[in-house]
mmCIF file of C-alpha atoms in Angstrom:
data_model
loop_
_atom_site.group_PDB
_atom_site.id
_atom_site.type_symbol
_atom_site.label_atom_id
_atom_site.label_comp_id
_atom_site.label_asym_id
_atom_site.label_seq_id
_atom_site.Cartn_x
_atom_site.Cartn_y
_atom_site.Cartn_z
ATOM 1 C CA UNK A 249 79.970 68.880 59.213
ATOM 2 C CA UNK A 250 81.731 71.035 56.487
ATOM 3 C CA UNK A 251 78.752 72.279 54.727
ATOM 4 C CA UNK A 252 79.716 75.829 55.052
ATOM 5 C CA UNK A 253 82.421 77.922 53.750
ATOM 6 C CA UNK A 254 84.735 78.608 56.038
ATOM 7 C CA UNK A 255 87.152 81.818 55.913
ATOM 8 C CA UNK A 256 90.082 79.732 54.897
ATOM 9 C CA UNK A 257 88.520 77.632 52.796
ATOM 10 C CA UNK A 258 86.868 80.698 50.930
ATOM 11 C CA UNK A 259 90.332 82.029 50.428
ATOM 12 C CA UNK A 260 91.720 79.232 48.969
ATOM 13 C CA UNK A 261 88.730 78.900 46.342
ATOM 14 C CA UNK A 262 89.688 82.769 45.647
ATOM 15 C CA UNK A 263 93.272 81.749 44.724
ATOM 16 C CA UNK A 264 92.097 78.432 42.950
ATOM 17 C CA UNK A 265 89.386 81.238 40.518
ATOM 18 C CA UNK A 266 92.332 83.180 39.862
ATOM 19 C CA UNK A 267 93.995 79.423 38.525
ATOM 20 C CA UNK A 268 90.460 78.870 36.783
ATOM 21 C CA UNK A 269 90.530 82.188 34.669
ATOM 22 C CA UNK A 270 94.276 81.536 33.383
ATOM 23 C CA UNK A 271 93.794 77.875 32.343
ATOM 24 C CA UNK A 272 90.515 79.265 30.718
ATOM 25 C CA UNK A 273 92.517 81.995 29.068
ATOM 26 C CA UNK A 274 95.144 79.339 28.238
ATOM 27 C CA UNK A 275 92.489 76.663 27.075
ATOM 28 C CA UNK A 276 94.612 73.738 26.460
ATOM 29 C CA UNK A 277 93.307 70.699 25.507
ATOM 30 C CA UNK A 278 94.433 67.725 27.596
ATOM 31 C CA UNK A 279 91.269 64.588 27.048
ATOM 32 C CA UNK A 280 89.519 64.204 23.971
ATOM 33 C CA UNK A 281 86.230 62.286 24.063
ATOM 34 C CA UNK A 282 85.476 60.081 20.612
ATOM 35 C CA UNK A 283 82.079 59.235 20.640
ATOM 36 C CA UNK A 284 82.859 56.471 18.791
ATOM 37 C CA UNK A 285 79.070 54.255 18.708
ATOM 38 C CA UNK A 286 75.552 55.307 20.330
ATOM 39 C CA UNK A 287 74.967 51.181 20.080
ATOM 40 C CA UNK A 288 74.952 49.761 23.511
ATOM 41 C CA UNK A 289 74.432 46.346 24.885
ATOM 42 C CA UNK A 290 72.473 47.153 28.217
ATOM 43 C CA UNK A 291 69.452 49.757 28.194
ATOM 44 C CA UNK A 292 70.325 51.695 31.202
ATOM 45 C CA UNK A 293 67.892 53.665 33.640
ATOM 46 C CA UNK A 294 69.799 55.987 34.195
ATOM 47 C CA UNK A 295 71.519 56.903 30.618
ATOM 48 C CA UNK A 296 71.682 60.234 29.537
ATOM 49 C CA UNK A 297 72.083 59.074 26.150
ATOM 50 C CA UNK A 298 69.170 57.078 25.625
ATOM 51 C CA UNK A 299 71.875 54.803 23.748
ATOM 52 C CA UNK A 300 69.971 51.001 22.823
ATOM 53 C CA UNK A 301 71.244 48.222 20.449
ATOM 54 C CA UNK A 302 69.079 49.945 17.300
ATOM 55 C CA UNK A 303 70.156 53.302 17.317
ATOM 56 C CA UNK A 304 70.086 55.034 13.790
ATOM 57 C CA UNK A 305 73.017 57.211 13.929
ATOM 58 C CA UNK A 306 75.712 54.876 12.589
ATOM 59 C CA UNK A 307 79.189 54.519 14.206
ATOM 60 C CA UNK A 308 81.594 57.209 12.933
ATOM 61 C CA UNK A 309 83.961 55.704 10.571
ATOM 62 C CA UNK A 310 87.555 55.160 12.192
ATOM 63 C CA UNK A 311 88.968 56.967 8.990
ATOM 64 C CA UNK A 312 87.333 60.002 9.341
ATOM 65 C CA UNK A 313 88.448 60.826 13.690
ATOM 66 C CA UNK A 314 91.807 59.969 11.827
ATOM 67 C CA UNK A 315 91.913 62.270 9.488
ATOM 68 C CA UNK A 316 90.421 65.055 12.220
ATOM 69 C CA UNK A 317 93.503 63.647 14.040
ATOM 70 C CA UNK A 318 96.128 63.744 11.637
ATOM 71 C CA UNK A 319 95.333 67.549 10.125
ATOM 72 C CA UNK A 320 93.482 69.320 12.533
ATOM 73 C CA UNK A 321 94.654 68.317 16.618
ATOM 74 C CA UNK A 322 98.350 67.058 15.901
ATOM 75 C CA UNK A 323 99.879 69.721 14.533
ATOM 76 C CA UNK A 324 98.746 71.719 17.331
ATOM 77 C CA UNK A 325 99.321 69.664 20.440
ATOM 78 C CA UNK A 326 101.838 67.264 21.939
ATOM 79 C CA UNK A 327 100.228 63.713 22.254
ATOM 80 C CA UNK A 328 101.522 62.925 25.487
ATOM 81 C CA UNK A 329 100.403 65.527 26.960
ATOM 82 C CA UNK A 330 96.686 64.566 25.228
ATOM 83 C CA UNK A 331 94.466 61.787 26.147
ATOM 84 C CA UNK A 332 91.969 60.380 24.584
ATOM 85 C CA UNK A 333 89.181 58.533 25.400
ATOM 86 C CA UNK A 334 86.934 56.493 23.409
ATOM 87 C CA UNK A 335 83.239 56.432 24.433
ATOM 88 C CA UNK A 336 79.863 55.499 23.639
ATOM 89 C CA UNK A 337 77.051 54.401 23.817
ATOM 90 C CA UNK A 338 79.401 50.844 24.695
ATOM 91 C CA UNK A 339 82.428 50.919 23.063
ATOM 92 C CA UNK A 340 83.056 47.166 23.011
ATOM 93 C CA UNK A 341 80.684 46.700 20.552
ATOM 94 C CA UNK A 342 82.897 48.325 17.516
ATOM 95 C CA UNK A 343 85.206 45.303 16.431
ATOM 96 C CA UNK A 344 87.493 47.798 15.174
ATOM 97 C CA UNK A 345 88.570 49.274 18.992
ATOM 98 C CA UNK A 346 91.735 47.684 18.369
ATOM 99 C CA UNK A 347 92.762 48.745 15.333
ATOM 100 C CA UNK A 348 91.941 52.252 16.566
ATOM 101 C CA UNK A 349 93.852 52.080 19.577
ATOM 102 C CA UNK A 350 96.751 50.988 17.460
ATOM 103 C CA UNK A 351 96.468 54.074 15.392
ATOM 104 C CA UNK A 352 95.923 56.573 18.097
ATOM 105 C CA UNK A 353 98.791 54.582 19.737
ATOM 106 C CA UNK A 354 101.064 54.947 16.869
ATOM 107 C CA UNK A 355 100.506 58.579 16.605
ATOM 108 C CA UNK A 356 101.910 59.245 20.154
ATOM 109 C CA UNK A 357 98.402 59.377 21.839
ATOM 110 C CA UNK A 358 97.566 57.357 24.838
ATOM 111 C CA UNK A 359 94.136 56.152 25.085
ATOM 112 C CA UNK A 360 91.667 54.736 27.314
ATOM 113 C CA UNK A 361 88.057 53.913 27.258
ATOM 114 C CA UNK A 362 85.038 53.508 29.449
ATOM 115 C CA UNK A 363 82.775 50.139 29.822
ATOM 116 C CA UNK A 364 79.787 48.424 31.321
ATOM 117 C CA UNK A 365 81.637 45.488 30.957
ATOM 118 C CA UNK A 366 79.611 43.388 30.033
ATOM 119 C CA UNK A 367 81.809 42.157 26.483
ATOM 120 C CA UNK A 368 85.106 42.631 28.149
ATOM 121 C CA UNK A 369 86.265 38.916 28.282
ATOM 122 C CA UNK A 370 89.686 38.090 29.294
ATOM 123 C CA UNK A 371 91.108 37.720 25.396
ATOM 124 C CA UNK A 372 89.029 41.426 24.794
ATOM 125 C CA UNK A 373 90.725 43.074 27.357
ATOM 126 C CA UNK A 374 94.241 41.116 26.511
ATOM 127 C CA UNK A 375 93.845 42.464 22.332
ATOM 128 C CA UNK A 376 92.910 46.366 24.296
ATOM 129 C CA UNK A 377 95.771 46.500 25.892
ATOM 130 C CA UNK A 378 98.177 44.931 23.184
ATOM 131 C CA UNK A 379 96.170 48.025 21.493
ATOM 132 C CA UNK A 380 97.987 50.167 23.684
ATOM 133 C CA UNK A 381 95.106 50.175 26.400
ATOM 134 C CA UNK A 382 96.192 52.786 29.499
ATOM 135 C CA UNK A 383 93.321 52.978 31.545
ATOM 136 C CA UNK A 384 89.954 52.075 31.669
ATOM 137 C CA UNK A 385 86.987 53.040 33.964
ATOM 138 C CA UNK A 386 84.454 50.584 34.611
ATOM 139 C CA UNK A 387 80.735 50.916 35.774
ATOM 140 C CA UNK A 388 79.403 49.402 38.828
ATOM 141 C CA UNK A 389 76.337 50.225 40.583
ATOM 142 C CA UNK A 390 76.612 48.487 44.370
ATOM 143 C CA UNK A 391 75.443 45.235 45.069
ATOM 144 C CA UNK A 392 73.858 42.862 42.680
ATOM 145 C CA UNK A 393 70.140 44.275 43.423
ATOM 146 C CA UNK A 394 71.112 47.758 43.041
ATOM 147 C CA UNK A 395 73.220 47.258 40.073
ATOM 148 C CA UNK A 396 70.813 44.992 38.027
ATOM 149 C CA UNK A 397 67.860 47.732 38.815
ATOM 150 C CA UNK A 398 69.663 50.348 36.943
ATOM 151 C CA UNK A 399 71.171 47.918 34.222
ATOM 152 C CA UNK A 400 68.464 46.082 33.610
ATOM 153 C CA UNK A 401 70.416 43.065 32.637
ATOM 154 C CA UNK A 402 70.832 40.036 34.967
ATOM 155 C CA UNK A 403 73.979 39.123 33.856
ATOM 156 C CA UNK A 404 75.648 42.507 34.058
ATOM 157 C CA UNK A 405 76.444 42.236 37.323
ATOM 158 C CA UNK A 406 78.444 39.456 37.130
ATOM 159 C CA UNK A 407 80.076 40.675 33.858
ATOM 160 C CA UNK A 408 81.464 44.062 35.322
ATOM 161 C CA UNK A 409 82.849 42.007 38.469
ATOM 162 C CA UNK A 410 84.409 39.818 36.123
ATOM 163 C CA UNK A 411 86.241 42.296 34.176
ATOM 164 C CA UNK A 412 86.979 44.546 37.072
ATOM 165 C CA UNK A 413 89.354 41.350 38.198
ATOM 166 C CA UNK A 414 90.567 41.191 34.885
ATOM 167 C CA UNK A 415 91.906 44.567 34.850
ATOM 168 C CA UNK A 416 93.182 44.065 38.480
ATOM 169 C CA UNK A 417 95.755 41.598 36.527
ATOM 170 C CA UNK A 418 97.456 44.110 34.364
ATOM 171 C CA UNK A 419 99.426 46.059 37.395
ATOM 172 C CA UNK A 420 100.159 49.065 35.056
ATOM 173 C CA UNK A 421 96.828 49.801 33.711
ATOM 174 C CA UNK A 422 95.032 52.780 35.106
ATOM 175 C CA UNK A 423 91.600 51.830 36.173
ATOM 176 C CA UNK A 424 88.604 52.924 38.486
ATOM 177 C CA UNK A 425 84.794 51.753 39.033
ATOM 178 C CA UNK A 426 82.449 53.941 38.697
ATOM 179 C CA UNK A 427 79.409 53.693 40.921
ATOM 180 C CA UNK A 428 76.105 55.432 40.466
ATOM 181 C CA UNK A 429 74.806 55.784 43.879
ATOM 182 C CA UNK A 430 70.855 55.890 44.152
ATOM 183 C CA UNK A 431 68.808 55.392 47.217
ATOM 184 C CA UNK A 432 68.720 52.169 47.575
ATOM 185 C CA UNK A 433 72.499 51.990 48.085
ATOM 186 C CA UNK A 434 73.189 55.386 50.523
ATOM 187 C CA UNK A 435 72.747 52.768 53.725
ATOM 188 C CA UNK A 436 75.209 50.207 52.034
ATOM 189 C CA UNK A 437 78.147 52.106 51.268
ATOM 190 C CA UNK A 438 80.093 51.174 54.022
ATOM 191 C CA UNK A 439 79.434 47.508 52.713
ATOM 192 C CA UNK A 440 80.312 48.178 49.454
ATOM 193 C CA UNK A 441 83.560 49.723 50.280
ATOM 194 C CA UNK A 442 84.649 46.865 52.244
ATOM 195 C CA UNK A 443 83.767 44.265 49.125
ATOM 196 C CA UNK A 444 85.470 46.611 46.872
ATOM 197 C CA UNK A 445 88.325 46.711 49.431
ATOM 198 C CA UNK A 446 88.646 42.747 49.846
ATOM 199 C CA UNK A 447 88.227 42.240 45.920
ATOM 200 C CA UNK A 448 91.605 44.408 45.278
ATOM 201 C CA UNK A 449 90.319 47.786 44.286
ATOM 202 C CA UNK A 450 92.254 50.626 45.089
ATOM 203 C CA UNK A 451 90.660 53.727 42.869
ATOM 204 C CA UNK A 452 86.555 54.335 43.278
ATOM 205 C CA UNK A 453 84.790 56.884 41.807
ATOM 206 C CA UNK A 454 81.066 58.168 43.029
ATOM 207 C CA UNK A 455 78.784 60.069 41.366
ATOM 208 C CA UNK A 456 74.738 60.907 41.948
ATOM 209 C CA UNK A 457 71.810 61.025 39.180
ATOM 210 C CA UNK A 458 70.685 64.592 37.624
ATOM 211 C CA UNK A 459 67.636 64.229 35.691
ATOM 212 C CA UNK A 460 68.522 63.883 31.911
ATOM 213 C CA UNK A 461 67.647 61.626 29.508
ATOM 214 C CA UNK A 462 65.950 58.752 30.691
ATOM 215 C CA UNK A 463 66.688 59.629 34.465
ATOM 216 C CA UNK A 464 64.564 62.735 33.876
ATOM 217 C CA UNK A 465 61.463 60.690 34.145
ATOM 218 C CA UNK A 466 62.310 58.846 37.177
ATOM 219 C CA UNK A 467 62.640 60.166 40.392
ATOM 220 C CA UNK A 468 63.585 56.696 41.947
ATOM 221 C CA UNK A 469 67.128 56.950 40.697
ATOM 222 C CA UNK A 470 67.476 60.593 42.249
ATOM 223 C CA UNK A 471 68.795 61.871 46.097
ATOM 224 C CA UNK A 472 67.186 63.458 48.500
ATOM 225 C CA UNK A 473 69.172 66.664 49.582
ATOM 226 C CA UNK A 474 69.419 64.224 52.901
ATOM 227 C CA UNK A 475 70.741 61.372 51.196
ATOM 228 C CA UNK A 476 73.183 63.357 49.419
ATOM 229 C CA UNK A 477 75.071 64.940 52.162
ATOM 230 C CA UNK A 478 74.946 61.697 53.863
ATOM 231 C CA UNK A 479 76.934 60.559 50.585
ATOM 232 C CA UNK A 480 79.567 63.219 50.886
ATOM 233 C CA UNK A 481 80.354 62.120 54.441
ATOM 234 C CA UNK A 482 81.083 59.005 53.394
ATOM 235 C CA UNK A 483 83.537 59.696 50.613
ATOM 236 C CA UNK A 484 85.367 62.405 53.148
ATOM 237 C CA UNK A 485 85.325 60.062 55.865
ATOM 238 C CA UNK A 486 86.801 57.093 53.295
ATOM 239 C CA UNK A 487 89.138 59.313 52.248
ATOM 240 C CA UNK A 488 90.010 60.053 55.601
ATOM 241 C CA UNK A 489 90.490 56.315 56.592
ATOM 242 C CA UNK A 490 92.520 55.931 53.383
ATOM 243 C CA UNK A 491 92.144 52.188 52.665
ATOM 244 C CA UNK A 492 90.580 53.319 48.949
ATOM 245 C CA UNK A 493 91.183 55.724 46.884
ATOM 246 C CA UNK A 494 87.479 57.301 46.337
ATOM 247 C CA UNK A 495 85.973 60.674 45.126
ATOM 248 C CA UNK A 496 83.332 62.382 43.907
ATOM 249 C CA UNK A 497 82.886 62.837 40.103
ATOM 250 C CA UNK A 498 83.197 66.032 38.876
ATOM 251 C CA UNK A 499 79.572 67.049 38.860
ATOM 252 C CA UNK A 500 79.334 70.447 40.637
ATOM 253 C CA UNK A 501 80.189 72.706 43.536
ATOM 254 C CA UNK A 502 79.962 71.114 46.908
ATOM 255 C CA UNK A 503 80.929 73.918 49.071
ATOM 256 C CA UNK A 504 82.423 73.139 52.222
ATOM 257 C CA UNK A 505 83.353 69.910 50.813
ATOM 258 C CA UNK A 506 85.858 71.339 48.307
ATOM 259 C CA UNK A 507 88.949 69.605 48.392
ATOM 260 C CA UNK A 508 88.021 67.417 50.799
ATOM 261 C CA UNK A 509 85.724 64.650 48.789
ATOM 262 C CA UNK A 510 88.011 65.401 45.405
ATOM 263 C CA UNK A 511 91.565 66.245 45.319
ATOM 264 C CA UNK A 512 90.769 69.818 43.640
ATOM 265 C CA UNK A 513 88.644 72.653 43.959
ATOM 266 C CA UNK A 514 85.592 72.105 41.632
ATOM 267 C CA UNK A 515 85.880 73.205 38.046
ATOM 268 C CA UNK A 516 83.581 72.811 35.203
ATOM 269 C CA UNK A 517 86.550 71.127 32.177
ATOM 270 C CA UNK A 518 83.997 70.881 29.390
ATOM 271 C CA UNK A 519 85.093 73.791 26.667
ATOM 272 C CA UNK A 520 88.147 74.724 28.831
ATOM 273 C CA UNK A 521 90.765 71.532 28.883
ATOM 274 C CA UNK A 522 88.192 69.189 27.499
ATOM 275 C CA UNK A 523 86.368 68.253 24.172
ATOM 276 C CA UNK A 524 84.319 65.651 22.602
ATOM 277 C CA UNK A 525 83.763 64.619 19.068
ATOM 278 C CA UNK A 526 80.794 63.388 19.149
ATOM 279 C CA UNK A 527 79.245 60.369 16.645
ATOM 280 C CA UNK A 528 77.696 62.146 14.195
ATOM 281 C CA UNK A 529 81.024 64.862 14.305
ATOM 282 C CA UNK A 530 79.723 67.943 16.253
ATOM 283 C CA UNK A 531 82.591 69.205 18.176
ATOM 284 C CA UNK A 532 81.525 70.067 21.880
ATOM 285 C CA UNK A 533 83.106 69.976 25.472
ATOM 286 C CA UNK A 534 82.482 66.301 27.342
ATOM 287 C CA UNK A 535 80.089 63.938 25.910
ATOM 288 C CA UNK A 536 77.450 64.662 29.023
ATOM 289 C CA UNK A 537 77.107 67.970 27.717
ATOM 290 C CA UNK A 538 73.525 68.536 25.469
ATOM 291 C CA UNK A 539 73.382 68.864 22.413
ATOM 292 C CA UNK A 540 72.627 72.618 21.928
ATOM 293 C CA UNK A 541 76.020 73.572 22.835
ATOM 294 C CA UNK A 542 77.553 72.056 20.090
ATOM 295 C CA UNK A 543 80.122 74.478 19.099
ATOM 296 C CA UNK A 544 80.760 73.064 15.339
ATOM 297 C CA UNK A 545 80.938 69.601 13.138
ATOM 298 C CA UNK A 546 84.234 68.344 12.092
ATOM 299 C CA UNK A 547 82.099 67.445 8.587
ATOM 300 C CA UNK A 548 82.066 71.330 7.704
ATOM 301 C CA UNK A 549 84.377 73.153 10.244
ATOM 302 C CA UNK A 550 88.119 73.002 11.202
ATOM 303 C CA UNK A 551 88.332 71.303 14.791
ATOM 304 C CA UNK A 552 91.020 73.581 15.958
ATOM 305 C CA UNK A 553 89.562 76.728 14.216
ATOM 306 C CA UNK A 554 86.495 75.544 16.653
ATOM 307 C CA UNK A 555 88.615 74.762 20.160
ATOM 308 C CA UNK A 556 90.345 78.067 19.763
ATOM 309 C CA UNK A 557 88.242 80.822 18.453
ATOM 310 C CA UNK A 558 84.674 79.417 19.754
ATOM 311 C CA UNK A 559 83.102 77.643 22.761
ATOM 312 C CA UNK A 560 82.840 81.294 24.578
ATOM 313 C CA UNK A 561 79.455 80.144 26.723
ATOM 314 C CA UNK A 562 81.899 77.598 28.238
ATOM 315 C CA UNK A 563 84.563 79.841 28.692
ATOM 316 C CA UNK A 564 82.721 82.949 30.068
ATOM 317 C CA UNK A 565 79.949 81.978 32.022
ATOM 318 C CA UNK A 566 78.201 85.176 32.676
ATOM 319 C CA UNK A 567 75.226 83.961 30.714
ATOM 320 C CA UNK A 568 74.281 81.735 33.199
ATOM 321 C CA UNK A 569 74.481 84.274 36.286
ATOM 322 C CA UNK A 570 70.651 84.537 36.102
ATOM 323 C CA UNK A 571 67.593 82.630 37.796
ATOM 324 C CA UNK A 572 68.880 80.998 41.265
ATOM 325 C CA UNK A 573 72.709 81.690 40.624
ATOM 326 C CA UNK A 574 71.887 85.449 40.383
ATOM 327 C CA UNK A 575 71.884 85.928 44.115
ATOM 328 C CA UNK A 576 74.375 83.346 44.911
ATOM 329 C CA UNK A 577 77.369 83.781 47.206
ATOM 330 C CA UNK A 578 79.192 81.332 45.663
ATOM 331 C CA UNK A 579 79.270 82.115 41.930
ATOM 332 C CA UNK A 580 82.586 83.374 41.855
ATOM 333 C CA UNK A 581 83.309 79.131 42.275
ATOM 334 C CA UNK A 582 81.132 77.834 40.702
ATOM 335 C CA UNK A 583 80.365 79.647 37.962
ATOM 336 C CA UNK A 584 77.071 78.562 37.487
ATOM 337 C CA UNK A 585 77.486 74.537 37.809
ATOM 338 C CA UNK A 586 78.672 71.789 35.201
ATOM 339 C CA UNK A 587 77.360 72.688 31.497
ATOM 340 C CA UNK A 588 75.807 69.163 31.936
ATOM 341 C CA UNK A 589 73.198 70.264 34.383
ATOM 342 C CA UNK A 590 72.073 72.956 31.953
ATOM 343 C CA UNK A 591 69.126 72.261 30.108
ATOM 344 C CA UNK A 592 68.231 72.522 25.996
ATOM 345 C CA UNK A 593 66.904 76.471 27.412
ATOM 346 C CA UNK A 594 70.310 77.470 29.407
ATOM 347 C CA UNK A 595 68.095 76.866 32.653
ATOM 348 C CA UNK A 596 70.169 75.255 35.808
ATOM 349 C CA UNK A 597 68.444 71.526 35.664
ATOM 350 C CA UNK A 598 70.025 70.766 39.379
ATOM 351 C CA UNK A 599 72.565 72.497 41.898
ATOM 352 C CA UNK A 600 74.840 70.379 44.076
ATOM 353 C CA UNK A 601 75.411 73.211 46.471
ATOM 354 C CA UNK A 602 71.587 73.877 47.204
ATOM 355 C CA UNK A 603 71.056 70.278 48.236
ATOM 356 C CA UNK A 604 73.671 70.566 51.127
ATOM 357 C CA UNK A 605 72.964 74.354 52.352
#
């Protein structure tokens, strides 16, 4: 196993840390999430947003988002270098998603979406591709029993699999399958990998649960340290095997597994190269980050001014160099973990590195 940081990897991480500093200094906006809705056609057990069908927060009007894009973002970026990702909730509940896609495409941006696949019919996918859709991620959390247990809808597994089959009919459409690995799936990953390969899937991403949202009260979703290490070993071995492009999500620092289970060393890009506009107008890093790390709001602040001059908690992490992080020898590489792993008081909820030591 490669849990510990060897000398060669430490040297590489030190070099990468300098690149990380440079990336922070430049903070070039490369990905913008638009949380266009909190409505959802599922009520998943692990949802960090607690989305549901009857949310009180209304969808953000498309005109509001486009106004910010036109007046406060486009003048400062090259649209060809900034990806817009529509997220939710479940984006497919919006009837105007195609119009949104056409409008951002007309402005020169590439756009993608994250979906549970439940409503991705062949006709809807064709319509979205015709509206400029360039990338799509579909959530499939293992075999039907595991997936249904998490998604709590008996049709969710079949619909998600059908969605993947339809996506594969578009060779120019970038995609990946995203799998939330829970304890019941750890022993079945090899089998599930083969199912995906046989289905024609070439791109797969795995993540694990951290205690936030609904998952904070559901211990049955969380992996033990031993199970987590087994998942990382599986990912590393699968990548060496080369039959399917598999990576671990951008969840946290992974010690000796760095650059072996992902294509790059760990860095939290939230507020550094990734921003989000939430459904209520809040401006933050990625949509997984807690609401109290909001840096502004499009209805009262200029987005570009916020991006350029705020985001200090994201870009200077010394405030997090306390508690269990204070004496950690990997601090210079980890910098306190992902911003989404910090609770409303700034305390670390989950440490990936600790789980593999």
